[in-house]
XYZ file of C-alpha atoms in Angstrom:
229
model
C -0.515 -0.081 -0.092
C 1.264 3.935 -0.812
C -0.674 6.329 1.614
C 0.525 10.224 0.414
C -0.516 13.256 2.001
C -0.686 16.088 -0.322
C -0.492 19.771 0.281
C -1.278 22.618 -2.530
C -1.036 26.445 -1.154
C -0.024 27.626 -4.683
C -2.853 30.259 -4.564
C -5.599 31.395 -2.226
C -7.000 27.810 -1.671
C -5.438 25.835 1.182
C -5.745 22.189 -0.242
C -4.872 18.843 1.326
C -5.754 15.355 -0.169
C -4.816 11.629 0.518
C -4.396 9.414 -2.162
C -4.274 5.776 -1.424
C -2.379 3.689 -4.099
C -2.916 6.616 -6.184
C -6.823 6.927 -5.651
C -7.680 9.897 -3.861
C -9.777 8.946 -0.705
C -9.601 12.307 1.181
C -9.876 15.927 0.354
C -10.086 19.118 2.429
C -10.281 23.025 0.896
C -10.658 26.249 2.426
C -11.439 28.863 -0.159
C -10.486 31.843 1.716
C -7.605 34.520 1.367
C -4.465 34.898 3.731
C -5.033 31.680 5.967
C -2.455 29.401 5.365
C -0.477 30.316 7.931
C -3.203 29.546 10.631
C -5.098 26.659 8.879
C -2.827 24.475 6.985
C -1.874 22.314 9.720
C -5.300 21.855 11.315
C -6.428 20.967 8.126
C -4.109 18.419 7.769
C -4.857 17.103 11.381
C -8.456 17.170 10.483
C -8.106 15.238 7.425
C -5.635 12.481 8.759
C -8.719 12.351 11.887
C -11.335 11.918 9.342
C -9.763 9.227 6.966
C -9.009 7.387 10.153
C -4.976 7.189 9.223
C -2.286 8.456 11.532
C 1.102 10.100 10.281
C 2.997 6.756 11.043
C 0.552 5.250 8.279
C 1.759 7.716 5.557
C 4.377 6.483 2.968
C 5.458 10.153 1.590
C 4.505 13.657 1.598
C 3.645 15.580 -1.510
C 3.748 19.385 -2.395
C 2.990 21.935 -4.883
C 6.513 23.109 -5.626
C 5.470 26.322 -7.581
C 5.368 28.599 -9.177
C 2.178 30.392 -7.314
C 1.973 33.051 -4.569
C 5.157 33.530 -2.935
C 3.636 33.496 0.548
C 1.563 30.440 -0.102
C 4.442 28.817 -1.299
C 6.747 29.408 1.440
C 4.412 28.154 3.968
C 3.387 24.954 1.803
C 6.816 23.951 1.449
C 7.848 24.788 4.848
C 4.998 22.986 6.409
C 5.710 19.831 4.088
C 9.313 20.069 4.887
C 8.674 19.770 8.426
C 5.884 16.965 8.337
C 8.758 14.972 6.515
C 11.540 15.442 8.668
C 9.442 14.722 11.949
C 7.811 11.492 10.703
C 11.118 10.585 8.696
C 9.006 10.736 5.357
C 10.282 10.953 1.759
C 9.458 14.323 0.412
C 8.098 14.922 -3.447
C 7.764 18.137 -5.131
C 5.465 18.612 -8.096
C 4.750 21.473 -10.574
C 1.685 23.295 -9.472
C 0.838 24.134 -13.096
C 1.187 20.351 -13.866
C -1.120 19.496 -11.033
C -3.687 22.051 -12.577
C -3.322 20.562 -15.886
C -4.416 17.374 -14.300
C -8.087 18.749 -13.986
C -8.606 18.823 -18.045
C -7.160 15.695 -19.166
C -10.035 13.863 -19.019
C -11.868 16.339 -21.140
C -9.119 17.097 -23.817
C -9.313 15.961 -27.367
C -6.333 14.053 -28.981
C -4.079 16.378 -30.636
C -4.848 19.162 -28.541
C -3.155 21.385 -25.798
C -3.861 22.057 -22.265
C -2.399 25.392 -20.701
C -2.865 25.914 -16.910
C -2.314 29.151 -15.918
C -1.940 31.065 -12.669
C -2.500 34.515 -12.144
C 0.103 36.921 -11.166
C -0.153 41.088 -11.442
C -1.553 42.850 -14.235
C -2.048 41.207 -17.718
C 0.583 38.506 -16.318
C 0.610 34.680 -15.231
C 2.487 32.144 -14.646
C 1.840 29.323 -17.604
C 3.078 25.826 -18.954
C 1.644 24.076 -22.165
C 1.138 20.440 -21.797
C -0.332 18.173 -24.465
C -3.929 16.112 -24.231
C -2.347 13.270 -22.277
C -0.670 15.897 -19.557
C 3.029 15.500 -20.967
C 4.931 18.907 -20.775
C 5.866 20.542 -23.912
C 6.950 23.718 -22.481
C 8.046 24.134 -18.769
C 6.427 26.499 -16.500
C 7.604 30.263 -16.964
C 6.251 33.443 -16.692
C 4.110 35.082 -19.531
C 2.312 38.268 -20.425
C -1.043 37.418 -21.764
C -1.667 40.536 -23.891
C 1.096 39.725 -26.122
C -0.735 36.293 -26.959
C 2.344 34.003 -26.050
C 0.469 30.640 -27.252
C -0.104 31.513 -30.664
C 1.602 29.067 -32.250
C -0.309 26.288 -30.192
C -3.923 28.206 -30.711
C -2.981 28.013 -34.929
C -2.643 24.286 -34.212
C -5.728 23.015 -32.975
C -7.757 23.136 -29.629
C -6.399 24.813 -26.703
C -7.732 24.188 -23.102
C -6.741 26.711 -20.512
C -7.496 26.407 -16.756
C -6.709 27.939 -13.735
C -7.526 31.651 -11.875
C -5.995 33.396 -14.919
C -8.855 32.980 -17.294
C -10.870 36.003 -17.227
C -7.998 38.043 -17.868
C -7.004 35.236 -20.758
C -10.479 35.408 -22.290
C -9.821 39.157 -23.158
C -6.603 38.071 -25.082
C -7.131 34.858 -26.742
C -10.318 35.379 -29.253
C -9.469 32.106 -31.290
C -12.255 30.064 -31.960
C -9.806 27.297 -30.836
C -9.220 28.444 -27.169
C -11.558 26.661 -24.856
C -11.807 27.911 -21.045
C -12.517 25.416 -18.374
C -13.080 25.918 -14.623
C -10.752 24.564 -12.401
C -8.272 25.551 -9.915
C -5.111 24.157 -8.032
C -5.824 21.353 -5.615
C -3.707 18.754 -3.907
C -5.612 16.244 -5.591
C -3.803 16.814 -8.815
C -0.369 17.306 -6.954
C -1.366 13.743 -4.992
C -1.849 12.289 -8.393
C 1.518 13.122 -10.091
C 2.981 12.676 -6.465
C 2.209 8.742 -6.685
C 3.445 8.498 -10.242
C 7.000 9.966 -9.074
C 6.838 7.614 -5.772
C 6.743 4.834 -7.760
C 9.472 5.846 -9.562
C 11.620 6.641 -6.639
C 11.757 10.391 -7.767
C 11.830 12.017 -4.192
C 13.221 15.301 -2.888
C 16.605 15.763 -0.722
C 14.396 17.841 2.402
C 17.776 19.897 3.201
C 17.574 21.432 -0.186
C 14.244 21.358 -1.105
C 13.043 25.049 -1.951
C 9.976 26.419 -3.468
C 9.938 27.316 -7.254
C 8.971 30.823 -7.611
C 10.299 30.960 -11.084
C 11.794 34.877 -12.299
C 10.827 37.944 -12.072
C 8.688 39.361 -14.762
C 10.684 41.828 -16.794
C 9.230 45.701 -16.287
C 7.420 46.861 -19.410
C 7.834 50.095 -20.698
C 4.810 52.516 -20.172
C 2.517 52.507 -22.995
C 1.821 56.061 -22.111
C 5.301 57.330 -22.079
C 7.483 55.277 -24.098
C 10.399 57.126 -22.191
C 9.446 55.506 -19.022
C 10.208 51.959 -17.862
């Protein structure tokens, strides 16, 4: 048996999940802002209590490593590292966008693309490009949406956009190939990928494991005054 506890605090949702042999057996989510610091550990305890499992029953801890909210990622990764160290469990890091993309794989047509996005500032987002089976084609990176960075994929076929940047994206991607799907980051997707990585023995070095914040967005020149940057 493999029992994994997963944590995702990439965005404002505080999400924890349990997967047994890769199957989701428990999920707890709080859709409130700025609560990760005070609610994450109680959520973990409550989920474990409700499931009937104890921490010593776990085989690994998984966490969304980023990209996403700086504060959320710091809290989620620090908590996951603390739990893994305290209970002598392996730690598995999962890309936040790859986990988000899992939410629409069942809906994606063959030869289509999935683009999970996490909202950033202004018209910016963190994004990745996956094929219809969830394989990463373009790794997570910062994008400026009104520059239409996904035009090449929209010209090839259907593109499924998912994440909390969809409202921004709808203003930029007017192609008939653009399909917008509801869905937010969740520990359920983290657990699915973590189970696969656990089976391959892909675990992190707890001492050196850090959030993946990605690089800062480039400062754009003012459109009102091109001399200002």
